XYZ file of C-alpha atoms in Angstrom:
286
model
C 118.152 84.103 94.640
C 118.931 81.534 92.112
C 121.858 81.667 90.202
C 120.595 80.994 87.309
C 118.648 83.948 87.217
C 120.230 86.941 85.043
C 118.752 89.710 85.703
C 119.701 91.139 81.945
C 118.268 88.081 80.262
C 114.950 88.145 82.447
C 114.023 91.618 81.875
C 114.479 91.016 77.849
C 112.833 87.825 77.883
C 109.980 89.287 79.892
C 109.748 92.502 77.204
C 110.093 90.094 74.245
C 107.342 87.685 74.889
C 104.626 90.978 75.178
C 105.222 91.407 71.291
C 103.630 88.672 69.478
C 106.214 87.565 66.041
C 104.879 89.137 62.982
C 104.498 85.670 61.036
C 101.924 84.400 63.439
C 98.956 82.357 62.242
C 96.392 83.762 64.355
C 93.957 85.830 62.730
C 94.629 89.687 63.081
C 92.664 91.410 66.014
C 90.143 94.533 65.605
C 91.792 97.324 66.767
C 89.865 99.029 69.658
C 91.236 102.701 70.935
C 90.394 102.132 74.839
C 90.697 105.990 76.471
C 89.319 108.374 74.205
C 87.492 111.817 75.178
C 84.907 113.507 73.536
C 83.315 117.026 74.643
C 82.024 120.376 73.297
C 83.196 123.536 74.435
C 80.420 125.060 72.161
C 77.764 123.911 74.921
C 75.879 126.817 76.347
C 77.386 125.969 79.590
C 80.531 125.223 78.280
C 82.722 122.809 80.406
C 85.378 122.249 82.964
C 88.296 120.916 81.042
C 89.832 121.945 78.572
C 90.029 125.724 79.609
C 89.793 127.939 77.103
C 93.469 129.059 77.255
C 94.784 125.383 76.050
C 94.593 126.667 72.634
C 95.248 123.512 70.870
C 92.689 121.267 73.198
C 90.062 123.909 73.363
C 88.014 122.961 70.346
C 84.942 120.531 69.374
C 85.908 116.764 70.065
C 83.114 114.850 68.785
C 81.874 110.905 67.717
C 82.125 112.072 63.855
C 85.228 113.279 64.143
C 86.933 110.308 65.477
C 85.185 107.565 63.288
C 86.225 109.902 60.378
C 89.955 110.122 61.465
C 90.337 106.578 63.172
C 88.275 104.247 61.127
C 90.054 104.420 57.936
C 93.192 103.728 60.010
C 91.318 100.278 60.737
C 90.406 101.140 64.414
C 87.028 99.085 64.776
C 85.681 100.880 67.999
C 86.462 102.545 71.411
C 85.933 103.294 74.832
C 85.094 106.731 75.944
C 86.377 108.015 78.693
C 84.870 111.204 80.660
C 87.185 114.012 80.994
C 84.913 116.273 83.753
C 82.717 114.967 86.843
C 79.671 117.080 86.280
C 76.660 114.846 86.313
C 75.278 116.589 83.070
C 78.647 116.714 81.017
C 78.564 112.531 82.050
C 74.841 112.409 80.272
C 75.949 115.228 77.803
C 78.842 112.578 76.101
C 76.592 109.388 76.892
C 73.676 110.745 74.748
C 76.077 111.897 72.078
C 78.025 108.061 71.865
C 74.453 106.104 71.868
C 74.140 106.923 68.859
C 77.608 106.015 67.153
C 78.106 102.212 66.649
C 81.686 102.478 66.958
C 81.390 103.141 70.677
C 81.575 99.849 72.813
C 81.817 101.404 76.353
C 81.390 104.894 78.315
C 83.304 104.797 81.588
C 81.750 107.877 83.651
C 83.233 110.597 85.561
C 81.952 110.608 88.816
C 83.374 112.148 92.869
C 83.563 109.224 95.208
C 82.981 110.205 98.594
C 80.455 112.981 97.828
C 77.066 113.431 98.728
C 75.727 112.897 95.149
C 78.005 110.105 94.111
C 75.324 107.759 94.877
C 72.598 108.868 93.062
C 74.371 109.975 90.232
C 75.774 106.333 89.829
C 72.437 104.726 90.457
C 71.501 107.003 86.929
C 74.218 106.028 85.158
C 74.038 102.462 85.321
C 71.119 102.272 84.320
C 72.736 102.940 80.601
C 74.179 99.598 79.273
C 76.934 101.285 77.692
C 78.321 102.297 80.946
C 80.970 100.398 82.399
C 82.575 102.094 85.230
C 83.894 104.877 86.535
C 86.883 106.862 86.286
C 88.967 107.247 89.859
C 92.293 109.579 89.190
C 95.352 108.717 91.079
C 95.382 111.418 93.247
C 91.721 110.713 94.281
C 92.778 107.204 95.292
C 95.639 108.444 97.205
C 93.302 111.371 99.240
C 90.543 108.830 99.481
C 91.760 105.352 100.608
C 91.521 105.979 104.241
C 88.176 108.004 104.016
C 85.477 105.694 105.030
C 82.498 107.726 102.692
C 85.290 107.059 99.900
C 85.522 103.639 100.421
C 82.093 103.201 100.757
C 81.390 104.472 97.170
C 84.268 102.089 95.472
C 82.104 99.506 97.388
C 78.898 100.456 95.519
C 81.072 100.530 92.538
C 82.081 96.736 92.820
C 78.707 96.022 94.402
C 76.923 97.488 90.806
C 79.128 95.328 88.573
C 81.436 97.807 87.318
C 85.111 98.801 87.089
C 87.453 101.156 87.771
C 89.287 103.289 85.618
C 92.521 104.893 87.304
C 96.249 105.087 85.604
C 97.482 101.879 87.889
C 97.113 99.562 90.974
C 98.824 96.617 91.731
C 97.786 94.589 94.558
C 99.632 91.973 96.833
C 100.957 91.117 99.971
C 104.325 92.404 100.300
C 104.498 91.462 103.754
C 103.530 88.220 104.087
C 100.762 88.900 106.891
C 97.645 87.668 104.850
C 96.237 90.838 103.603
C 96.487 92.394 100.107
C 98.684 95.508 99.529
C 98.216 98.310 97.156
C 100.905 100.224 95.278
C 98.641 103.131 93.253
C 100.968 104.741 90.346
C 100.851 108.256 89.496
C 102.002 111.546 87.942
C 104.976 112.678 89.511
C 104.582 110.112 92.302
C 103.335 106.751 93.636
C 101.911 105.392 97.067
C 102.440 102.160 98.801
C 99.126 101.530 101.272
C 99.966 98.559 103.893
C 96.518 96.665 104.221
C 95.740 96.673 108.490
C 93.929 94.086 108.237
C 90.609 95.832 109.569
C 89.529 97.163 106.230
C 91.528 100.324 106.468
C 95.219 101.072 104.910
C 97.765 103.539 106.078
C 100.387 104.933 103.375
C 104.314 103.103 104.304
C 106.200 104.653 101.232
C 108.567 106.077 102.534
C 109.184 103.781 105.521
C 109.670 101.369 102.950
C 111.889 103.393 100.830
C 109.486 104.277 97.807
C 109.009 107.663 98.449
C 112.103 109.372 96.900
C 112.653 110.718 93.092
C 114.730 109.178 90.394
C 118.155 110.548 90.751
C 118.568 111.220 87.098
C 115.325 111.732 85.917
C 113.319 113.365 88.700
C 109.535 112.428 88.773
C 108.112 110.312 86.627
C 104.732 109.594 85.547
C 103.833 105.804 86.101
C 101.051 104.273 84.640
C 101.568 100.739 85.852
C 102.096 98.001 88.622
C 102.222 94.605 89.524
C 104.048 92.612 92.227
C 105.948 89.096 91.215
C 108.961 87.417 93.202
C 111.513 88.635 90.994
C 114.551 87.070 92.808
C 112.300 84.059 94.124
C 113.200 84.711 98.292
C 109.877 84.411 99.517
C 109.046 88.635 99.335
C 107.314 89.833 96.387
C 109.283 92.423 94.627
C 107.448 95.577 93.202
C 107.260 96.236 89.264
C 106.943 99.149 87.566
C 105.945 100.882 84.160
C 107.062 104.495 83.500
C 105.003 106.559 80.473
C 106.729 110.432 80.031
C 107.954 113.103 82.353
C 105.098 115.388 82.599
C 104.143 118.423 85.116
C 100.737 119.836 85.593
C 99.332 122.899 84.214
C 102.121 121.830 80.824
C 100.778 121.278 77.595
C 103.964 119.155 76.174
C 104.925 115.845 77.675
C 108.542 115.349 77.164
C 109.510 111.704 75.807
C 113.415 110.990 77.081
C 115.648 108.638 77.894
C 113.892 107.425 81.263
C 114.110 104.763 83.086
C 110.990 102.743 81.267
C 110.510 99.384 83.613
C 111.470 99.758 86.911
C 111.573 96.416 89.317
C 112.060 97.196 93.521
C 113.191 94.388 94.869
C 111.896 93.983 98.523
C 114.001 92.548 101.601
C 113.000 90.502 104.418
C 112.317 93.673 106.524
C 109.777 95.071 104.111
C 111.895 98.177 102.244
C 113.042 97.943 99.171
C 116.420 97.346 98.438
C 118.862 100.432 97.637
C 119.708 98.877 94.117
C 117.115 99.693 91.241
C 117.027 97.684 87.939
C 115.734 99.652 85.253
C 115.534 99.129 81.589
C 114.576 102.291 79.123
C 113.499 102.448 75.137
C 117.358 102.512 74.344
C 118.031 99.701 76.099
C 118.947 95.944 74.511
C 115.797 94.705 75.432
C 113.691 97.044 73.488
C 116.195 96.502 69.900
């Protein structure tokens, strides 16, 4: 590593030059809300999620509603995200945002690996506003080494669109040629090892990812990416925190966390035993 490297001074560098100086001269950008949900309980049929006993969720969530509460705020549009993977509550939310102006984008809500992933896709995309389609962490995670899975992400790429999931980041860790994946997640992350014959088998723990902070238990990540962070030939693994979080709780619980966390990977592929993390306390955030 070079000496000249502090690792102090690189991680507040790095947060300080993702906040652009109040004073600059370029022209202020429209403000665009990119995961937003919209959905009806009201519907004769009602719908999956939210269930009725989320008292606070369980109410009307509509296009009006948002352009009345967001707009004078100065956000200029947004994406909508489905919340629930039945084909008509997918239609259901499209038909409702086709006719608001402030919507730029629907990403759909679709099972990959199903029977009627297929068709229902081919439907969709025939809508303009549709730009992909959202894959949850945990589907990833079930799904990578599932050949009908994979086959669906394919059509997914093959039709132009994208994928909407919490995180991926994607190198080779190893040094072998093929591209690695490191999915985030709530209340835990997986490292896939590419074989090199289109499949990928899951090395987190083997390469030491697979244990829980020791202060703050699990976290929910929401992002990755993979840079050389002590420039020895290895890419080293980084990675963004969001709130501690459990399923089937309402609250998320905003603490003192370890925010950025950066695995540094050795020469035998695990990462090593020291972690560097920075949280919202820290001197790089002040």
């Amino acid at each position: 590593m070079r000496q000249d490297l502090n690792r102090r001074n690189f991680l507040r560098s790095a947060a300080a030059s993702l906040v652009l100086p109040a004073a600059s001269a370029a022209p202020a950008a429209p403000v665009i809300d990119t995961h937003i949900h919209f959905y009806n309980p009201r519907r004769k049929d009602g719908i999956p999620w939210p269930p009725k006993s989320d008292t606070v969720l369980y109410k009307p969530v509509l296009p009006h509603l948002f352009a009345e509460t967001a707009g004078p705020l100065g956000v200029k549009g947004a994406v909508v995200i489905e919340a629930n993977s039945r084909p008509e509550d997918n239609q259901c939310v499209l038909d409702l945002v086709k006719k608001t102006p402030m919507i730029l984008a629907f990403v759909a809500n679709l099972e990959a690996g199903t029977e009627s992933f297929r068709a229902n896709l081919a439907a969709l995309r025939k809508d303009s506003l549709v730009r992909g389609i959202r894959l949850f962490d945990r589907k990833i995670i079930a799904g990578v080494s599932q050949p009908a899975f994979m086959e669906d992400v394919k059509r997914l790429a093959d039709a132009g669109l994208s994928r909407d999931a919490i995180g991926v980041g994607a190198g080779d860790y190893d040094n072998d040629g093929f591209t690695d994946l490191f999915v985030t997640g709530v209340n835990g992350n997986v490292l896939y090892h590419n074989n090199g014959d289109g499949t990928f088998r899951d090395v987190t723990v083997p390469a030491g990812l697979g244990g829980l902070d020791p202060k703050y238990g699990r976290m929910w990540a929401i992002a990755a990416g993979w840079f050389d962070y002590d420039n020895d030939g290895y890419l080293d693994l980084f990675v963004t925190n969001y709130v501690q979080w459990t399923a089937g709780a309402d609250g998320c619980t905003l603490v003192n966390a370890p925010y950025i966390v950066i695995r540094a990977f050795t020469k035998d592929y695990r990462t090593s035993s020291s972690t560097i993390t920075a949280t919202a306390h820290s001197p790089m955030f002040r």
